[in-house]
PDB file of C-alpha atoms in Angstrom:
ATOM      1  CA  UNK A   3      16.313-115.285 -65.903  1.00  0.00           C
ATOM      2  CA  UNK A   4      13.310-114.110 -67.632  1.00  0.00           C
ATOM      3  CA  UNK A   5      13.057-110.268 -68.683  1.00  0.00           C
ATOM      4  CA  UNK A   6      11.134-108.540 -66.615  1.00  0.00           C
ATOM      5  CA  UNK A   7      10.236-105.237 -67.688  1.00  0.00           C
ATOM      6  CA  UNK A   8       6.581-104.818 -69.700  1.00  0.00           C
ATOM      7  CA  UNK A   9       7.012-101.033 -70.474  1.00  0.00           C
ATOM      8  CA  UNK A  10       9.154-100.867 -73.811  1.00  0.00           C
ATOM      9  CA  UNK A  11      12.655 -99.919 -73.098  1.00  0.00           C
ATOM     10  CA  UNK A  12      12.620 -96.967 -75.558  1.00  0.00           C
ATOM     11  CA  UNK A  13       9.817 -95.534 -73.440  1.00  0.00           C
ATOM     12  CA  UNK A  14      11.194 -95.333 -70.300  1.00  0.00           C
ATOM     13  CA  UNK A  15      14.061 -93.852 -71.041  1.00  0.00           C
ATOM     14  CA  UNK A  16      11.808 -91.413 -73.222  1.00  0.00           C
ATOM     15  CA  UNK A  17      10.539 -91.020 -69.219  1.00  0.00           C
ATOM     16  CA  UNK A  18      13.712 -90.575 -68.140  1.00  0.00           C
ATOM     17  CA  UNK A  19      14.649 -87.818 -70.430  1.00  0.00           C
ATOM     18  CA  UNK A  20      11.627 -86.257 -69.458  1.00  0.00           C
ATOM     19  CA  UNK A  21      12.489 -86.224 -65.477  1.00  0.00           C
ATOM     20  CA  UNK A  22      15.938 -85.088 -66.717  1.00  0.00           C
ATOM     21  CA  UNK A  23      15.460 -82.201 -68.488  1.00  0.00           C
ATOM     22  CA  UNK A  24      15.252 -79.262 -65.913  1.00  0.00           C
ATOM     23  CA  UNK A  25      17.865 -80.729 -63.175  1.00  0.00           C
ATOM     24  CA  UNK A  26      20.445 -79.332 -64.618  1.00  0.00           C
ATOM     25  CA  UNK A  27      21.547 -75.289 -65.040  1.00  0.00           C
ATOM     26  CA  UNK A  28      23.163 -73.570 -67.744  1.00  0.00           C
ATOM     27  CA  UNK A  29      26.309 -72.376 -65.713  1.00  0.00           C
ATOM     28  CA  UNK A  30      26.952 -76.343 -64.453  1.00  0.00           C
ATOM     29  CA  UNK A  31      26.775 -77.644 -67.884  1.00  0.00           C
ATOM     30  CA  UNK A  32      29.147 -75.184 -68.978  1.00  0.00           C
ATOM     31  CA  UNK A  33      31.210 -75.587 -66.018  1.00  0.00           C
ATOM     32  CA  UNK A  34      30.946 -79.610 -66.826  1.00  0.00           C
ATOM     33  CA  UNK A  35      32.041 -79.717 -70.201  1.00  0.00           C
ATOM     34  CA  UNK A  36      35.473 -77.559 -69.578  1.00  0.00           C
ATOM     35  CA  UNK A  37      35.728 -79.582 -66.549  1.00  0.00           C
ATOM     36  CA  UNK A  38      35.882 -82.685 -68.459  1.00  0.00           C
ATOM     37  CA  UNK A  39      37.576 -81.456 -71.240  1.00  0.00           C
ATOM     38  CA  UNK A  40      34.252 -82.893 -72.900  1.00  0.00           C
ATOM     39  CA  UNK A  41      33.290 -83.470 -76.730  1.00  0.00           C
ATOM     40  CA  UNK A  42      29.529 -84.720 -75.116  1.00  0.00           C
ATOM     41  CA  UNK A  43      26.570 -82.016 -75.046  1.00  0.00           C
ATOM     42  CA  UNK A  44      26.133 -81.525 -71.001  1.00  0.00           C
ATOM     43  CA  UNK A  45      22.902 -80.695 -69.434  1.00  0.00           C
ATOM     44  CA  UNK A  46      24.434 -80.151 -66.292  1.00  0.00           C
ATOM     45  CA  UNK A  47      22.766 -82.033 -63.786  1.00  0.00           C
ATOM     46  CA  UNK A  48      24.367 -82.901 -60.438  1.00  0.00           C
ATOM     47  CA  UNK A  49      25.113 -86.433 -59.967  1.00  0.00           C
ATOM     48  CA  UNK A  50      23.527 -87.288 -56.881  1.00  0.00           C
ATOM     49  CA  UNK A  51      20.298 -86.624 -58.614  1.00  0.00           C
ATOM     50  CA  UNK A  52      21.217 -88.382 -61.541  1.00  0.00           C
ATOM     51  CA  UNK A  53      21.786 -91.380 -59.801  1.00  0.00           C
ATOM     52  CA  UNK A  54      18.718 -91.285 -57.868  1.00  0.00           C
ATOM     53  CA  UNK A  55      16.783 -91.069 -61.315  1.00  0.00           C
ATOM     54  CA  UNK A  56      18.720 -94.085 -62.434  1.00  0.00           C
ATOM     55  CA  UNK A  57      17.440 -96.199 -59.413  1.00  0.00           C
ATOM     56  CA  UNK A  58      13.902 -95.312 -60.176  1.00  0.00           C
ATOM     57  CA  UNK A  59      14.302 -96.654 -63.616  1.00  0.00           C
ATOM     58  CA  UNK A  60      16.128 -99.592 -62.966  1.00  0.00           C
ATOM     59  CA  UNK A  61      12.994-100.668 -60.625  1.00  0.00           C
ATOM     60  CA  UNK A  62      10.816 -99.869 -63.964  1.00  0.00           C
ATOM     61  CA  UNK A  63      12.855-102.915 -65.709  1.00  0.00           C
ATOM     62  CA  UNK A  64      12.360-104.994 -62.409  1.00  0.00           C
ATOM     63  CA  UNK A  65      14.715-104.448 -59.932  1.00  0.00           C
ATOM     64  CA  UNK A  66      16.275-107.554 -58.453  1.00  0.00           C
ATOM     65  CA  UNK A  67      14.139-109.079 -60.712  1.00  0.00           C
ATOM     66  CA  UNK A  68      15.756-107.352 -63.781  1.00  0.00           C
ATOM     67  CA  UNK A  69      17.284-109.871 -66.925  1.00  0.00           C
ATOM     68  CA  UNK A  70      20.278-109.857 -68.177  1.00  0.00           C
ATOM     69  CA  UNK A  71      18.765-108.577 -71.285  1.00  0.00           C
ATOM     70  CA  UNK A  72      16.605-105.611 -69.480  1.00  0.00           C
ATOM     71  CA  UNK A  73      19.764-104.299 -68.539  1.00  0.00           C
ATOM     72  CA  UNK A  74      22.293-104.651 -71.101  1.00  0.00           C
ATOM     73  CA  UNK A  75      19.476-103.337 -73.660  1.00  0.00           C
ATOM     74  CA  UNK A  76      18.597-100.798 -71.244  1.00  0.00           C
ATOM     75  CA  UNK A  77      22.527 -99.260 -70.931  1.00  0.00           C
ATOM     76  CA  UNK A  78      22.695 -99.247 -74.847  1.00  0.00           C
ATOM     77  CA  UNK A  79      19.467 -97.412 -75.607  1.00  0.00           C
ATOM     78  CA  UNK A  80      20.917 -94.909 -72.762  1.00  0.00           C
ATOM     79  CA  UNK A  81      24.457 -94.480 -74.274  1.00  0.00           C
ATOM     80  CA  UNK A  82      23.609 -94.275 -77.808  1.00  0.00           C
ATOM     81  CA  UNK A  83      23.372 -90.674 -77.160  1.00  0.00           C
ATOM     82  CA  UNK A  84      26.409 -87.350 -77.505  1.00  0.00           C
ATOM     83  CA  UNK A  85      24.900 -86.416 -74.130  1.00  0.00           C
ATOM     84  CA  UNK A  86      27.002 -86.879 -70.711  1.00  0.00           C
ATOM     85  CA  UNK A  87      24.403 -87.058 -68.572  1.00  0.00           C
ATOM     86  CA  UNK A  88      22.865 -90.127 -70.263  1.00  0.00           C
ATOM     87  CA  UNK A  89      25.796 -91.762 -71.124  1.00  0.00           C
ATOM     88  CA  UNK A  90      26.839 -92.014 -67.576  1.00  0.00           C
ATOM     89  CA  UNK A  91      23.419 -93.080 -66.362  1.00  0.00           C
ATOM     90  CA  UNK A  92      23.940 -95.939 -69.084  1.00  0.00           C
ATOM     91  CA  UNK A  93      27.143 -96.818 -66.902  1.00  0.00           C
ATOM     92  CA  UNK A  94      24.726 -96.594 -63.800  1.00  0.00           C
ATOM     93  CA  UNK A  95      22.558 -98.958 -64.890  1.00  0.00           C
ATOM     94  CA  UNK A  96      25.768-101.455 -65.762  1.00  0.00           C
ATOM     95  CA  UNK A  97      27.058-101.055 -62.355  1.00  0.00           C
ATOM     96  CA  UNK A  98      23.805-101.351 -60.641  1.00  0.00           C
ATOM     97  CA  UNK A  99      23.215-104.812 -62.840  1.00  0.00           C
ATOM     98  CA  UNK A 100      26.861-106.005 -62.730  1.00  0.00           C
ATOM     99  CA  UNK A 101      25.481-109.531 -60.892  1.00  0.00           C
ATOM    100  CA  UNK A 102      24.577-110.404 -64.397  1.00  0.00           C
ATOM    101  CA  UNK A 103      27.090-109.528 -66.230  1.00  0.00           C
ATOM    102  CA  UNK A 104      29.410-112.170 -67.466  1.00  0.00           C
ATOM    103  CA  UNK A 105      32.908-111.919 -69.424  1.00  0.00           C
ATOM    104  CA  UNK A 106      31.576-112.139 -73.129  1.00  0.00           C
ATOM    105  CA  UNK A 107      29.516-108.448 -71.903  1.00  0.00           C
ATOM    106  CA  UNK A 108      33.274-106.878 -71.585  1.00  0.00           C
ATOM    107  CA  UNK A 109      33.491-106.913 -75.160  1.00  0.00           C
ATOM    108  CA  UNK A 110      30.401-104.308 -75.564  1.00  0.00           C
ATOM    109  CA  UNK A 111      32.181-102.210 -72.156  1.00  0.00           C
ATOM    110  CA  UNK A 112      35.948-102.737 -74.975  1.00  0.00           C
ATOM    111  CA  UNK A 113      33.385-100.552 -77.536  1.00  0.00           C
ATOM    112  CA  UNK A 114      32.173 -98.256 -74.845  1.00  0.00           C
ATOM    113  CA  UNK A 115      35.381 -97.511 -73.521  1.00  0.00           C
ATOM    114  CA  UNK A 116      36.670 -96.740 -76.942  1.00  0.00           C
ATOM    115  CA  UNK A 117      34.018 -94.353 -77.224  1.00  0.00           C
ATOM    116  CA  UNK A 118      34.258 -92.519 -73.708  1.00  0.00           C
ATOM    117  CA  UNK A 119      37.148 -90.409 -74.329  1.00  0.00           C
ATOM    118  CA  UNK A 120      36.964 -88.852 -70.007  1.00  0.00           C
ATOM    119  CA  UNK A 121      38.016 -90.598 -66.756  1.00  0.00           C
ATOM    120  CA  UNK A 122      34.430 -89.922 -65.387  1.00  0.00           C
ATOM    121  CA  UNK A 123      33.054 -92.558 -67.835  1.00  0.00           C
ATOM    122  CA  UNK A 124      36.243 -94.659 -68.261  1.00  0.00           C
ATOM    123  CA  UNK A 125      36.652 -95.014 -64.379  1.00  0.00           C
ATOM    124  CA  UNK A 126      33.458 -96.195 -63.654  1.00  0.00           C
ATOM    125  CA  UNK A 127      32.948 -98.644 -66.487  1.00  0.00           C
ATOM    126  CA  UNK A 128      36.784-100.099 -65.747  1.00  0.00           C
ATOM    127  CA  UNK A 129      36.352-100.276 -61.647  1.00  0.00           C
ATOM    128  CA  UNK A 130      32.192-101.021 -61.104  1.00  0.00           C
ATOM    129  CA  UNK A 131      31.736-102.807 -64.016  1.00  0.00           C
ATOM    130  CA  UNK A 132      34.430-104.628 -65.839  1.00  0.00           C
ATOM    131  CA  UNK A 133      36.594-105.309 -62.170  1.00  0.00           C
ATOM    132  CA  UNK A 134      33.298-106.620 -60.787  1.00  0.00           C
ATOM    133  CA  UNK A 135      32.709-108.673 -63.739  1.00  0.00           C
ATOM    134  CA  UNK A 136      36.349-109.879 -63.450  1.00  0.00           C
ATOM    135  CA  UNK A 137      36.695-110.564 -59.448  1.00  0.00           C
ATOM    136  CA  UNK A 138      33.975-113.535 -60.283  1.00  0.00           C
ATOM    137  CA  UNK A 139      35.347-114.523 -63.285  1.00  0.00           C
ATOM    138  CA  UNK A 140      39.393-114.007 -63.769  1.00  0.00           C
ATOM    139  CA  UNK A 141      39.624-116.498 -65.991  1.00  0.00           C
ATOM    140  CA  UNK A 142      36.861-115.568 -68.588  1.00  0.00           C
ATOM    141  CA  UNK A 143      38.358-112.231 -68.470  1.00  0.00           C
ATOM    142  CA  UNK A 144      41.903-112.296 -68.193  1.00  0.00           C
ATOM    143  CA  UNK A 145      42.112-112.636 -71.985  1.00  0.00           C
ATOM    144  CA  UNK A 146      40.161-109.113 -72.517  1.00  0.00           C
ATOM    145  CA  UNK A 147      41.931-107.138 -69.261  1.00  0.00           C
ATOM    146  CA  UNK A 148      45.467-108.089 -71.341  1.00  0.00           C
ATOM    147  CA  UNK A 149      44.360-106.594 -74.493  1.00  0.00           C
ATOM    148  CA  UNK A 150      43.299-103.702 -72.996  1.00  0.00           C
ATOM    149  CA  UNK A 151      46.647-103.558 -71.020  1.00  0.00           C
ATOM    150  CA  UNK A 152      48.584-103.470 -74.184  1.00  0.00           C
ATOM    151  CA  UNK A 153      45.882-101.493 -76.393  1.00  0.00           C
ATOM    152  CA  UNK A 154      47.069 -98.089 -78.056  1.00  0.00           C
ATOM    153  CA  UNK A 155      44.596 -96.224 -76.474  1.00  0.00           C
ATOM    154  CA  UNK A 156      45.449 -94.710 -73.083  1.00  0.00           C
ATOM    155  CA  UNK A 157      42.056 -95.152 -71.825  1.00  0.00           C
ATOM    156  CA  UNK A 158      42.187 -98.956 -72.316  1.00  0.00           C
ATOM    157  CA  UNK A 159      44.886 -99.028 -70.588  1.00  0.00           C
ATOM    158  CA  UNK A 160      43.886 -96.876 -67.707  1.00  0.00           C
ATOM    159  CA  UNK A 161      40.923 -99.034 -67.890  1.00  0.00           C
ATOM    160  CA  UNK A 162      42.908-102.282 -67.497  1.00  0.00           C
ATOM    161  CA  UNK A 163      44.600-100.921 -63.987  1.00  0.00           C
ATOM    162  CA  UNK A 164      41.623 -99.901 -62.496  1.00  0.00           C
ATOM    163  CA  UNK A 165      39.972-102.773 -63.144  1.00  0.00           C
ATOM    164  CA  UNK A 166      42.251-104.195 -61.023  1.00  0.00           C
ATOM    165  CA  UNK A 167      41.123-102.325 -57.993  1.00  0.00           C
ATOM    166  CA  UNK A 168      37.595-104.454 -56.500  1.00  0.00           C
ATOM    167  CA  UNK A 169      40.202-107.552 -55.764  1.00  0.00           C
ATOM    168  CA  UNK A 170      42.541-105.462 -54.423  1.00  0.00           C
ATOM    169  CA  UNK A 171      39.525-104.332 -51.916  1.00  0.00           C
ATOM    170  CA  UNK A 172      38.034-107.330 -51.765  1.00  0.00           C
ATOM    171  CA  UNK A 173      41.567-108.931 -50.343  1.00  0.00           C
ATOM    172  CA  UNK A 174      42.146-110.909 -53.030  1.00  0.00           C
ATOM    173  CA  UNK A 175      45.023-108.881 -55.198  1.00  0.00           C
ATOM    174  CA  UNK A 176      46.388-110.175 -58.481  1.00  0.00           C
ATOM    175  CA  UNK A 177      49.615-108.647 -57.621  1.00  0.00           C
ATOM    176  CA  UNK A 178      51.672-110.841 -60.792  1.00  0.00           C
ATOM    177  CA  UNK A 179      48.678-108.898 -63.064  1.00  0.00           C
ATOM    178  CA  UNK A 180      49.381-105.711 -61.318  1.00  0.00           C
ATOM    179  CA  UNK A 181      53.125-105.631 -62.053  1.00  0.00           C
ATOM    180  CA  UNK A 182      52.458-107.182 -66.132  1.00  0.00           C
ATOM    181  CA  UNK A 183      50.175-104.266 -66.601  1.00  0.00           C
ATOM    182  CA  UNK A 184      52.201-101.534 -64.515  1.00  0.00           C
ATOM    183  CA  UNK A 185      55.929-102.380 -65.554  1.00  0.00           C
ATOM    184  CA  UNK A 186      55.429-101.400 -69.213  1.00  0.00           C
ATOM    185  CA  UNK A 187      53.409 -98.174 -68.856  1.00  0.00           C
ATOM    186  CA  UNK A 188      55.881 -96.624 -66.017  1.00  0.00           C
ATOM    187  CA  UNK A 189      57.691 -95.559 -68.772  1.00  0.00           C
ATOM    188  CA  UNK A 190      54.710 -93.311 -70.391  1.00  0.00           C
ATOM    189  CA  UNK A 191      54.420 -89.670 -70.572  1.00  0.00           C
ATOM    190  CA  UNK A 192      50.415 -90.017 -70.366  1.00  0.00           C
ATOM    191  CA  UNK A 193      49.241 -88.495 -66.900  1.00  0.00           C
ATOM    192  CA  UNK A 194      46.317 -90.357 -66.876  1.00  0.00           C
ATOM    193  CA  UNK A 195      48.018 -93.813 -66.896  1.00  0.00           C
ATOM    194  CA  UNK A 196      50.850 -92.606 -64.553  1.00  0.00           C
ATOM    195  CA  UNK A 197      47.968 -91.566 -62.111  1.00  0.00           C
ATOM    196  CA  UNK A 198      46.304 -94.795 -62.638  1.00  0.00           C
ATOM    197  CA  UNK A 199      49.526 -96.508 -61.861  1.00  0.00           C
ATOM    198  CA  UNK A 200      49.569 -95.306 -58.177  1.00  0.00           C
ATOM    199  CA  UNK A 201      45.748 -95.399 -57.644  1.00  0.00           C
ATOM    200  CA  UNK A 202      46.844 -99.173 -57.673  1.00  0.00           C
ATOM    201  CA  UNK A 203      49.459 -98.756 -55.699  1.00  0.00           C
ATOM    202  CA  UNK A 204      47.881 -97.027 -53.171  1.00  0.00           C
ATOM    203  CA  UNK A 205      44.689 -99.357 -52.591  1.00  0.00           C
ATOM    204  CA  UNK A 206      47.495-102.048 -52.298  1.00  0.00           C
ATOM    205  CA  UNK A 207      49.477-100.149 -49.716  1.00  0.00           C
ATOM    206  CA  UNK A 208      46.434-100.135 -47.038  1.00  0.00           C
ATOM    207  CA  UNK A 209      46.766-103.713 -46.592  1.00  0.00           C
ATOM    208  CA  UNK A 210      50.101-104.533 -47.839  1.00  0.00           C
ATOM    209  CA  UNK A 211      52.483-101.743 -47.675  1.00  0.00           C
ATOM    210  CA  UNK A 212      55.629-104.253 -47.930  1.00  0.00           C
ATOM    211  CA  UNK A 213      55.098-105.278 -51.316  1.00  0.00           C
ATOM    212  CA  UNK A 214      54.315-101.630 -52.687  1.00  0.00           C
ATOM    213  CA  UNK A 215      57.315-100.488 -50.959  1.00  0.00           C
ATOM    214  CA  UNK A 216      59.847-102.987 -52.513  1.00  0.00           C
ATOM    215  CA  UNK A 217      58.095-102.413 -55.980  1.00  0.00           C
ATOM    216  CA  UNK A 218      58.484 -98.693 -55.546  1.00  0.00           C
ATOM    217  CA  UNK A 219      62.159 -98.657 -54.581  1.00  0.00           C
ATOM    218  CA  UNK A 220      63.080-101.416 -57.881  1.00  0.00           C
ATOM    219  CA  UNK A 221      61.441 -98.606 -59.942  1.00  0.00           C
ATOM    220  CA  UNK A 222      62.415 -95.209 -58.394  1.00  0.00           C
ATOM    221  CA  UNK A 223      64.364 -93.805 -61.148  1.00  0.00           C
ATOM    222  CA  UNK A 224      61.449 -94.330 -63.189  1.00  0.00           C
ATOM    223  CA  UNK A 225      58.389 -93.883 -61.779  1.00  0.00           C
ATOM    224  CA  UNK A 226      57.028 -89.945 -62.436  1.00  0.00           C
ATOM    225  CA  UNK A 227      56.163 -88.070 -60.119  1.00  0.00           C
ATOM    226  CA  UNK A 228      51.860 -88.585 -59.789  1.00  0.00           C
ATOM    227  CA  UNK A 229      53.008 -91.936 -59.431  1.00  0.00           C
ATOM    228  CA  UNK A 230      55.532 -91.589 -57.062  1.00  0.00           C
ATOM    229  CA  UNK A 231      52.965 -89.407 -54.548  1.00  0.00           C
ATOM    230  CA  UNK A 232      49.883 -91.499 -55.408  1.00  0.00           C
ATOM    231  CA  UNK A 233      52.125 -94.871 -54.368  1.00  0.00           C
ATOM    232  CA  UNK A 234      53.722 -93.360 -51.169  1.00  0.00           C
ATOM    233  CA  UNK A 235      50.708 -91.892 -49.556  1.00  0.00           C
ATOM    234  CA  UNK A 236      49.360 -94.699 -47.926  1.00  0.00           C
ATOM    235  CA  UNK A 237      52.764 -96.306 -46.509  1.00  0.00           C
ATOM    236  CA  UNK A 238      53.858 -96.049 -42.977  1.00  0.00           C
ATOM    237  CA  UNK A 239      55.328 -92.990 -42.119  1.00  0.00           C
ATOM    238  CA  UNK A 240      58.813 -93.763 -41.917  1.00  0.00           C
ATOM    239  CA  UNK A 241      59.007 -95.802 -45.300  1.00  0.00           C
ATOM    240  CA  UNK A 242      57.199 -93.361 -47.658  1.00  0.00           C
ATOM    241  CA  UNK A 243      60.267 -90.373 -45.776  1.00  0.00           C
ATOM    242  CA  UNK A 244      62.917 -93.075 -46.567  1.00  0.00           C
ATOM    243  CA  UNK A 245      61.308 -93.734 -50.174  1.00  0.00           C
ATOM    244  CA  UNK A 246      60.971 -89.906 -50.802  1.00  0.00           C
ATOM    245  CA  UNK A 247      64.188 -88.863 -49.933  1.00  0.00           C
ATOM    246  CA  UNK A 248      65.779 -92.214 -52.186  1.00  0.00           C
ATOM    247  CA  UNK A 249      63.545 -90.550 -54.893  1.00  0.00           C
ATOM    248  CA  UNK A 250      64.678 -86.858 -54.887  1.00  0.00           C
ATOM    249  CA  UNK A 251      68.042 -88.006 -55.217  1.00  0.00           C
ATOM    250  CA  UNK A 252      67.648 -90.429 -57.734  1.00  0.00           C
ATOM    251  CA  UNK A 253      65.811 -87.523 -59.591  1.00  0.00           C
ATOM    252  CA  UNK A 254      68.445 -85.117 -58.679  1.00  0.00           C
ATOM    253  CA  UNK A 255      70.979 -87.117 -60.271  1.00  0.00           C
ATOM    254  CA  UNK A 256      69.395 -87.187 -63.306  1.00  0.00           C
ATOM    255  CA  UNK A 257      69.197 -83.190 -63.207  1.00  0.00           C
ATOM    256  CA  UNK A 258      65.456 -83.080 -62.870  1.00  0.00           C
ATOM    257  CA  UNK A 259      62.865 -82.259 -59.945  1.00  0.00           C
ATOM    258  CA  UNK A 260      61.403 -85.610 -59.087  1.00  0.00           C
ATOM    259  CA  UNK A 261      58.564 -85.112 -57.342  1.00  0.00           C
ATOM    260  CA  UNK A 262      57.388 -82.042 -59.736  1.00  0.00           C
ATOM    261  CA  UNK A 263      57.394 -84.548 -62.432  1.00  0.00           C
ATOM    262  CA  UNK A 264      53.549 -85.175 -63.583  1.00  0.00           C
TER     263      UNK A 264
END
């Protein structure tokens, strides 16, 4: 597809900056950055508006009639940045593109997810843009989604669950890749990969709370306990009691409170 934007991409997003600055408030940015836990400069500007910004400039590259290139170029001039607020539009833009994405762009979201050290950067890029990317292509990706399943850093591996999650709506589950990726990291101590773990769980339960069931009760004594809760909120009623009350006494007999377990 031929680019479409005519406007230089380094001044629009000069633009951009420009409509940016004075959304945001002092005590929000503050608020923001403890929040997140963040090492980015935050400017404090509600998301909402943020995202509306965002869909102005992506019609400045072309809208539906934006290139591969107008966006890809467009998310790294955003993101090369130590501000939140851009970096996260950057993601925006990715999501709001992802129809032209294709599995060799991963390896640029592998370098951005290295350097997004927060779930509200992480998240996004792993479920609206790299599970998009990889519910049209499984096989281009699969290859990328198992490094990051195995990669030292937590946040790749968070990353590799939740991009699981847009099959799992979509009805089309990779239930063998859910249980490759899961099994290993059950085991961890990280929260944000145990809560990951049962944010999978859960979107399966809605539409096949069999299968999360059995996998719960061949793991009970060692799933934590943001697992556990995250897994079991979306079955029936009568098997997340049963599962429950299987778990506190599998975690009483190992001398611990089980579902105080993070």
């Amino acid at each position: 597809m031929t680019d479409a934007t005519t406007t230089p991409i380094p001044a629009l997003v000069a633009g951009f900056d420009h409509d940016l600055d004075g959304l945001g408030t002092a005590a929000r940015a503050t608020y923001d950055q403890q929040y997140h836990k963040s090492e980015f400069a935050h400017m404090g500007v509600p998301v909402p508006e943020l995202r509306k910004l965002v869909k102005a400039l992506y019609k400045e590259i072309g809208g539906r009639r934006a290139g591969h290139d107008d966006v890809t170029t467009l998310a790294a001039v955003l993101w090369d940045s130590d501000v939140y607020e851009r970096r996260l539009a950057a993601v925006f833009v990715l999501a709001q593109g992802v129809r032209l994405l294709e599995a060799p762009d991963l390896q640029d979201v592998t370098l951005m997810l290295r350097d997004a050290p927060m779930w509200a950067l992480v998240d996004p890029l792993a479920g609206d843009v790299a599970g998009k990317v990889a519910l049209r292509d499984r096989e281009g990706t699969s290859d990328t989604l198992d490094l990051w399943a195995a990669d030292g850093d937590f946040w790749l591996r968070r990353a590799a669950l939740l991009a699981l999650i847009p099959g799992i709506r979509e009805g089309r589950p990779d239930l063998v890749r859910v249980t490759r990726y899961a099994d290993p990291m059950v085991d961890e101590s990280e929260f944000f990969v145990r809560k990951a773990i049962g944010w999978v769980l859960r979107e399966i339960a809605y539409k096949d709370p069999t299968w999360v069931a059995a996998w719960v009760t061949a793991r009970l004594e060692r799933l934590s306990g943001v697992t556990f809760r995250e897994a079991v909120r979306r079955l029936p009623e009568e098997a997340a009691a049963r599962l429950t009350a299987e778990y506190k006494a599998a975690g009483a007999g190992r001398g611990v409170k089980a579902l105080a377990r993070g």
